[in-house]
Short mmCIF file of N, CA and C in Angstrom, two decimals:
data_model
loop_
_atom_site.label_atom_id
_atom_site.label_comp_id
_atom_site.label_asym_id
_atom_site.label_seq_id
_atom_site.Cartn_x
_atom_site.Cartn_y
_atom_site.Cartn_z
N UNK A 104 91.84 71.67 77.36
CA UNK A 104 92.85 72.57 77.90
C UNK A 104 93.46 73.38 76.75
N UNK A 105 93.22 74.68 76.76
CA UNK A 105 93.78 75.54 75.73
C UNK A 105 95.24 75.80 76.04
N UNK A 106 96.07 75.68 75.03
CA UNK A 106 97.50 75.97 75.19
C UNK A 106 97.94 76.93 74.09
N UNK A 107 98.72 77.92 74.48
CA UNK A 107 99.30 78.88 73.56
C UNK A 107 100.80 78.89 73.77
N UNK A 108 101.55 78.70 72.70
CA UNK A 108 103.01 78.64 72.81
C UNK A 108 103.63 79.60 71.80
N UNK A 109 104.29 80.64 72.32
CA UNK A 109 104.94 81.62 71.46
C UNK A 109 106.36 81.18 71.11
N UNK A 110 106.82 81.65 69.95
CA UNK A 110 108.20 81.43 69.54
C UNK A 110 108.61 82.54 68.58
N UNK A 111 109.91 82.62 68.31
CA UNK A 111 110.40 83.58 67.34
C UNK A 111 111.05 84.80 67.91
N UNK A 112 111.04 84.94 69.23
CA UNK A 112 111.70 86.08 69.84
C UNK A 112 113.21 85.97 69.72
N UNK A 113 113.90 87.06 70.06
CA UNK A 113 115.35 87.05 70.00
C UNK A 113 115.91 88.45 70.10
N UNK A 114 117.18 88.58 69.75
CA UNK A 114 117.86 89.86 69.79
C UNK A 114 118.04 90.35 68.36
N UNK A 115 117.69 91.59 68.11
CA UNK A 115 117.79 92.17 66.78
C UNK A 115 118.25 93.62 66.90
N UNK A 116 118.92 94.10 65.89
CA UNK A 116 119.35 95.49 65.91
C UNK A 116 118.19 96.40 65.51
N UNK A 117 118.27 97.64 65.97
CA UNK A 117 117.26 98.63 65.61
C UNK A 117 117.15 98.72 64.08
N UNK A 118 115.90 98.78 63.63
CA UNK A 118 115.65 98.79 62.20
C UNK A 118 115.42 97.42 61.60
N UNK A 119 115.69 96.39 62.37
CA UNK A 119 115.55 95.02 61.90
C UNK A 119 114.13 94.50 62.02
N UNK A 120 113.97 93.22 61.68
CA UNK A 120 112.66 92.57 61.67
C UNK A 120 112.69 91.25 62.41
N UNK A 121 111.53 90.86 62.91
CA UNK A 121 111.33 89.55 63.53
C UNK A 121 109.90 89.11 63.23
N UNK A 122 109.69 87.81 63.19
CA UNK A 122 108.34 87.29 63.11
C UNK A 122 108.08 86.37 64.29
N UNK A 123 107.08 86.73 65.07
CA UNK A 123 106.66 85.90 66.19
C UNK A 123 105.56 84.96 65.73
N UNK A 124 105.55 83.77 66.32
CA UNK A 124 104.49 82.80 66.06
C UNK A 124 103.87 82.38 67.38
N UNK A 125 102.62 81.98 67.31
CA UNK A 125 101.92 81.47 68.49
C UNK A 125 101.11 80.26 68.04
N UNK A 126 101.55 79.08 68.47
CA UNK A 126 100.82 77.85 68.16
C UNK A 126 99.75 77.65 69.23
N UNK A 127 98.51 77.48 68.81
CA UNK A 127 97.42 77.34 69.78
C UNK A 127 96.68 76.03 69.56
N UNK A 128 96.23 75.44 70.66
CA UNK A 128 95.55 74.15 70.61
C UNK A 128 94.61 74.03 71.80
N UNK A 129 93.75 73.00 71.76
CA UNK A 129 92.91 72.69 72.90
C UNK A 129 91.43 72.86 72.67
N UNK A 130 91.08 73.62 71.65
CA UNK A 130 89.67 73.74 71.28
C UNK A 130 89.67 74.19 69.83
N UNK A 131 88.52 74.42 69.28
CA UNK A 131 88.45 74.87 67.89
C UNK A 131 88.94 76.30 67.81
N UNK A 132 90.27 76.45 67.92
CA UNK A 132 90.86 77.77 68.08
C UNK A 132 90.57 78.71 66.92
N UNK A 133 90.28 78.13 65.75
CA UNK A 133 89.98 78.99 64.62
C UNK A 133 88.71 79.78 64.79
N UNK A 134 87.90 79.49 65.80
CA UNK A 134 86.64 80.20 66.00
C UNK A 134 86.77 81.39 66.94
N UNK A 135 87.96 81.69 67.40
CA UNK A 135 88.14 82.68 68.45
C UNK A 135 89.13 83.76 68.05
N UNK A 136 88.85 84.97 68.50
CA UNK A 136 89.75 86.09 68.25
C UNK A 136 91.02 85.94 69.08
N UNK A 137 92.09 86.55 68.57
CA UNK A 137 93.37 86.47 69.27
C UNK A 137 94.07 87.82 69.25
N UNK A 138 95.06 87.93 70.11
CA UNK A 138 95.78 89.20 70.17
C UNK A 138 97.21 89.01 70.63
N UNK A 139 97.98 90.08 70.47
CA UNK A 139 99.34 90.16 70.99
C UNK A 139 99.42 91.31 71.98
N UNK A 140 100.06 91.06 73.09
CA UNK A 140 100.35 92.07 74.10
C UNK A 140 101.84 92.01 74.39
N UNK A 141 102.34 93.04 75.06
CA UNK A 141 103.75 93.03 75.45
C UNK A 141 103.91 93.68 76.81
N UNK A 142 104.99 93.30 77.47
CA UNK A 142 105.29 93.88 78.78
C UNK A 142 106.79 94.12 78.89
N UNK A 143 107.14 95.37 79.08
CA UNK A 143 108.53 95.75 79.29
C UNK A 143 108.83 95.78 80.79
N UNK A 144 110.08 95.66 81.18
CA UNK A 144 110.43 95.68 82.61
C UNK A 144 109.91 96.93 83.30
N UNK A 145 109.22 96.74 84.42
CA UNK A 145 108.73 97.85 85.19
C UNK A 145 107.48 98.51 84.64
N UNK A 146 106.93 97.94 83.56
CA UNK A 146 105.74 98.53 82.95
C UNK A 146 104.58 97.53 82.95
N UNK A 147 103.40 98.04 82.76
CA UNK A 147 102.24 97.18 82.68
C UNK A 147 102.16 96.53 81.29
N UNK A 148 101.46 95.41 81.24
CA UNK A 148 101.25 94.75 79.96
C UNK A 148 100.37 95.64 79.08
N UNK A 149 100.77 95.78 77.81
CA UNK A 149 100.02 96.67 76.93
C UNK A 149 99.63 95.97 75.64
N UNK A 150 98.55 96.45 75.07
CA UNK A 150 98.01 95.91 73.83
C UNK A 150 98.94 96.24 72.67
N UNK A 151 99.10 95.27 71.76
CA UNK A 151 99.88 95.49 70.55
C UNK A 151 98.99 95.36 69.31
N UNK A 152 98.29 94.23 69.18
CA UNK A 152 97.48 94.00 67.99
C UNK A 152 96.45 92.91 68.28
N UNK A 153 95.36 92.94 67.52
CA UNK A 153 94.32 91.93 67.66
C UNK A 153 93.78 91.56 66.28
N UNK A 154 93.20 90.37 66.21
CA UNK A 154 92.66 89.89 64.94
C UNK A 154 91.41 89.07 65.22
N UNK A 155 90.41 89.18 64.36
CA UNK A 155 89.18 88.44 64.61
C UNK A 155 89.34 86.98 64.20
N UNK A 156 88.29 86.19 64.37
CA UNK A 156 88.41 84.75 64.25
C UNK A 156 88.82 84.29 62.86
N UNK A 157 88.44 85.05 61.83
CA UNK A 157 88.71 84.60 60.48
C UNK A 157 89.87 85.38 59.85
N UNK A 158 90.35 86.41 60.55
CA UNK A 158 91.50 87.16 60.07
C UNK A 158 91.17 88.31 59.15
N UNK A 159 89.91 88.69 59.06
CA UNK A 159 89.52 89.78 58.16
C UNK A 159 89.47 91.14 58.84
N UNK A 160 89.55 91.15 60.15
CA UNK A 160 89.51 92.41 60.89
C UNK A 160 90.67 92.46 61.85
N UNK A 161 91.44 93.54 61.79
CA UNK A 161 92.60 93.70 62.66
C UNK A 161 92.57 95.06 63.34
N UNK A 162 93.31 95.15 64.44
CA UNK A 162 93.41 96.40 65.18
C UNK A 162 94.81 96.49 65.73
N UNK A 163 95.35 97.71 65.79
CA UNK A 163 96.72 97.91 66.24
C UNK A 163 96.82 99.07 67.22
N UNK A 164 97.76 98.95 68.12
CA UNK A 164 98.12 100.10 68.94
C UNK A 164 98.79 101.13 68.05
N UNK A 165 98.60 102.40 68.38
CA UNK A 165 99.14 103.46 67.54
C UNK A 165 100.65 103.34 67.36
N UNK A 166 101.35 102.89 68.40
CA UNK A 166 102.81 102.90 68.32
C UNK A 166 103.38 101.79 67.43
N UNK A 167 102.52 100.89 66.91
CA UNK A 167 103.02 99.86 65.99
C UNK A 167 102.39 99.94 64.60
N UNK A 168 101.44 100.84 64.42
CA UNK A 168 100.80 100.96 63.13
C UNK A 168 101.82 101.27 62.03
N UNK A 169 101.72 100.53 60.94
CA UNK A 169 102.65 100.70 59.84
C UNK A 169 103.94 99.92 59.99
N UNK A 170 104.18 99.35 61.16
CA UNK A 170 105.42 98.59 61.39
C UNK A 170 105.15 97.11 61.66
N UNK A 171 104.06 96.81 62.37
CA UNK A 171 103.73 95.43 62.74
C UNK A 171 102.50 94.98 61.96
N UNK A 172 102.45 93.67 61.67
CA UNK A 172 101.29 93.09 61.00
C UNK A 172 100.90 91.79 61.71
N UNK A 173 99.65 91.73 62.13
CA UNK A 173 99.13 90.53 62.76
C UNK A 173 98.39 89.70 61.70
N UNK A 174 98.55 88.39 61.76
CA UNK A 174 97.86 87.50 60.83
C UNK A 174 97.67 86.15 61.49
N UNK A 175 96.86 85.30 60.87
CA UNK A 175 96.63 83.98 61.42
C UNK A 175 96.42 82.98 60.29
N UNK A 176 96.78 81.74 60.57
CA UNK A 176 96.56 80.63 59.67
C UNK A 176 95.77 79.60 60.44
N UNK A 177 94.47 79.59 60.26
CA UNK A 177 93.62 78.69 61.05
C UNK A 177 93.84 77.23 60.69
N UNK A 178 94.28 76.96 59.48
CA UNK A 178 94.57 75.57 59.10
C UNK A 178 95.76 75.03 59.89
N UNK A 179 96.66 75.91 60.27
CA UNK A 179 97.84 75.52 61.05
C UNK A 179 97.71 75.89 62.52
N UNK A 180 96.56 76.45 62.91
CA UNK A 180 96.35 76.86 64.31
C UNK A 180 97.50 77.74 64.80
N UNK A 181 97.86 78.72 63.99
CA UNK A 181 99.00 79.56 64.33
C UNK A 181 98.66 81.03 64.11
N UNK A 182 99.08 81.83 65.07
CA UNK A 182 98.97 83.28 65.02
C UNK A 182 100.36 83.84 64.79
N UNK A 183 100.44 84.94 64.02
CA UNK A 183 101.73 85.55 63.72
C UNK A 183 101.74 87.03 64.07
N UNK A 184 102.94 87.53 64.30
CA UNK A 184 103.15 88.97 64.42
C UNK A 184 104.44 89.28 63.66
N UNK A 185 104.30 89.88 62.50
CA UNK A 185 105.45 90.32 61.73
C UNK A 185 105.83 91.72 62.19
N UNK A 186 107.06 91.86 62.66
CA UNK A 186 107.52 93.13 63.20
C UNK A 186 108.66 93.66 62.34
N UNK A 187 108.53 94.90 61.91
CA UNK A 187 109.56 95.53 61.09
C UNK A 187 109.92 96.89 61.68
N UNK A 188 111.02 97.45 61.21
CA UNK A 188 111.49 98.75 61.69
C UNK A 188 111.50 98.80 63.21
N UNK A 189 112.05 97.78 63.80
CA UNK A 189 112.04 97.66 65.26
C UNK A 189 112.87 98.75 65.92
N UNK A 190 112.40 99.18 67.08
CA UNK A 190 113.04 100.24 67.85
C UNK A 190 113.43 99.67 69.22
N UNK A 191 114.41 100.27 69.87
CA UNK A 191 114.77 99.80 71.22
C UNK A 191 113.58 99.78 72.18
N UNK A 192 112.65 100.71 72.01
CA UNK A 192 111.49 100.75 72.90
C UNK A 192 110.50 99.62 72.65
N UNK A 193 110.72 98.83 71.61
CA UNK A 193 109.91 97.64 71.38
C UNK A 193 110.38 96.45 72.21
N UNK A 194 111.49 96.63 72.92
CA UNK A 194 112.01 95.56 73.77
C UNK A 194 111.00 95.22 74.86
N UNK A 195 110.62 93.95 74.92
CA UNK A 195 109.61 93.50 75.87
C UNK A 195 109.44 91.99 75.74
N UNK A 196 108.68 91.44 76.67
CA UNK A 196 108.19 90.07 76.51
C UNK A 196 106.85 90.18 75.78
N UNK A 197 106.73 89.42 74.70
CA UNK A 197 105.52 89.46 73.90
C UNK A 197 104.67 88.22 74.18
N UNK A 198 103.39 88.47 74.43
CA UNK A 198 102.45 87.40 74.78
C UNK A 198 101.35 87.30 73.73
N UNK A 199 100.97 86.09 73.37
CA UNK A 199 99.75 85.94 72.58
C UNK A 199 98.62 85.55 73.52
N UNK A 200 97.41 85.88 73.12
CA UNK A 200 96.25 85.65 73.96
C UNK A 200 95.06 85.28 73.08
N UNK A 201 94.13 84.56 73.68
CA UNK A 201 92.93 84.14 72.97
C UNK A 201 91.70 84.47 73.82
N UNK A 202 90.68 84.99 73.17
CA UNK A 202 89.46 85.29 73.89
C UNK A 202 88.34 84.37 73.40
N UNK A 203 87.30 84.27 74.18
CA UNK A 203 86.21 83.34 73.87
C UNK A 203 85.10 84.02 73.08
N UNK A 204 85.50 84.89 72.18
CA UNK A 204 84.58 85.57 71.27
C UNK A 204 85.24 85.63 69.90
N UNK A 205 84.43 85.94 68.88
CA UNK A 205 84.98 85.97 67.52
C UNK A 205 85.62 87.30 67.16
N UNK A 206 85.28 88.36 67.87
CA UNK A 206 85.83 89.68 67.56
C UNK A 206 86.99 90.00 68.48
N UNK A 207 87.98 90.72 67.92
CA UNK A 207 89.15 91.07 68.69
C UNK A 207 88.87 92.19 69.68
N UNK A 208 89.82 92.40 70.58
CA UNK A 208 89.70 93.44 71.59
C UNK A 208 91.09 93.93 71.98
N UNK A 209 91.17 95.19 72.39
CA UNK A 209 92.43 95.74 72.89
C UNK A 209 92.52 95.66 74.40
N UNK A 210 91.50 95.15 75.04
CA UNK A 210 91.46 95.10 76.50
C UNK A 210 92.05 93.81 77.04
N UNK A 211 92.99 93.95 77.93
CA UNK A 211 93.64 92.82 78.57
C UNK A 211 92.62 91.87 79.20
N UNK A 212 91.61 92.42 79.87
CA UNK A 212 90.64 91.62 80.62
C UNK A 212 89.71 90.82 79.72
N UNK A 213 89.70 91.11 78.43
CA UNK A 213 88.80 90.41 77.52
C UNK A 213 89.37 89.07 77.04
N UNK A 214 90.60 88.77 77.41
CA UNK A 214 91.24 87.54 76.94
C UNK A 214 91.28 86.50 78.06
N UNK A 215 91.00 85.27 77.68
CA UNK A 215 90.85 84.20 78.66
C UNK A 215 92.09 83.31 78.78
N UNK A 216 92.86 83.21 77.73
CA UNK A 216 94.02 82.32 77.72
C UNK A 216 95.25 83.08 77.25
N UNK A 217 96.39 82.73 77.86
CA UNK A 217 97.65 83.41 77.59
C UNK A 217 98.78 82.42 77.41
N UNK A 218 99.72 82.79 76.55
CA UNK A 218 100.94 82.02 76.43
C UNK A 218 101.94 82.43 77.49
N UNK A 219 103.12 81.80 77.45
CA UNK A 219 104.14 82.08 78.45
C UNK A 219 105.02 83.26 78.08
N UNK A 220 104.93 83.71 76.85
CA UNK A 220 105.68 84.88 76.41
C UNK A 220 106.99 84.52 75.72
N UNK A 221 107.45 85.42 74.86
CA UNK A 221 108.73 85.27 74.20
C UNK A 221 109.44 86.63 74.24
N UNK A 222 110.72 86.62 74.57
CA UNK A 222 111.48 87.86 74.76
C UNK A 222 111.94 88.42 73.42
N UNK A 223 111.70 89.70 73.23
CA UNK A 223 112.21 90.44 72.07
C UNK A 223 113.10 91.56 72.61
N UNK A 224 114.33 91.58 72.16
CA UNK A 224 115.28 92.61 72.57
C UNK A 224 115.80 93.32 71.34
N UNK A 225 115.65 94.63 71.31
CA UNK A 225 116.10 95.44 70.19
C UNK A 225 117.25 96.31 70.66
N UNK A 226 118.41 96.10 70.07
CA UNK A 226 119.60 96.85 70.48
C UNK A 226 119.76 98.09 69.60
N UNK A 227 120.31 99.13 70.21
CA UNK A 227 120.48 100.40 69.47
C UNK A 227 121.83 100.44 68.78
#
């Protein structure tokens, strides 16, 4: 049973930083690509960032490039999302996801397992 548990969300002022974590377990999670998605109220879930199984290849949505950094520590079975220069429009529930392939993807449908999400609120 694969489990993904996000943490690190909270309330931050515009311009501030947060680091999200996603602890994953249930299979040899270090062999699988992972990603971060987010969903704001009234909007569809959207891609934020992805990373391949070993952490050498990353991909970002245009609206977070230069501000967010995705990384992973396979020894700790943990995925991270370092967020900086946060804007009010970054307010959303952030989800980590894992797919059953080694390469990352920006497509929601390519991921097989999801966490429960963590709320990030950026105040102006």
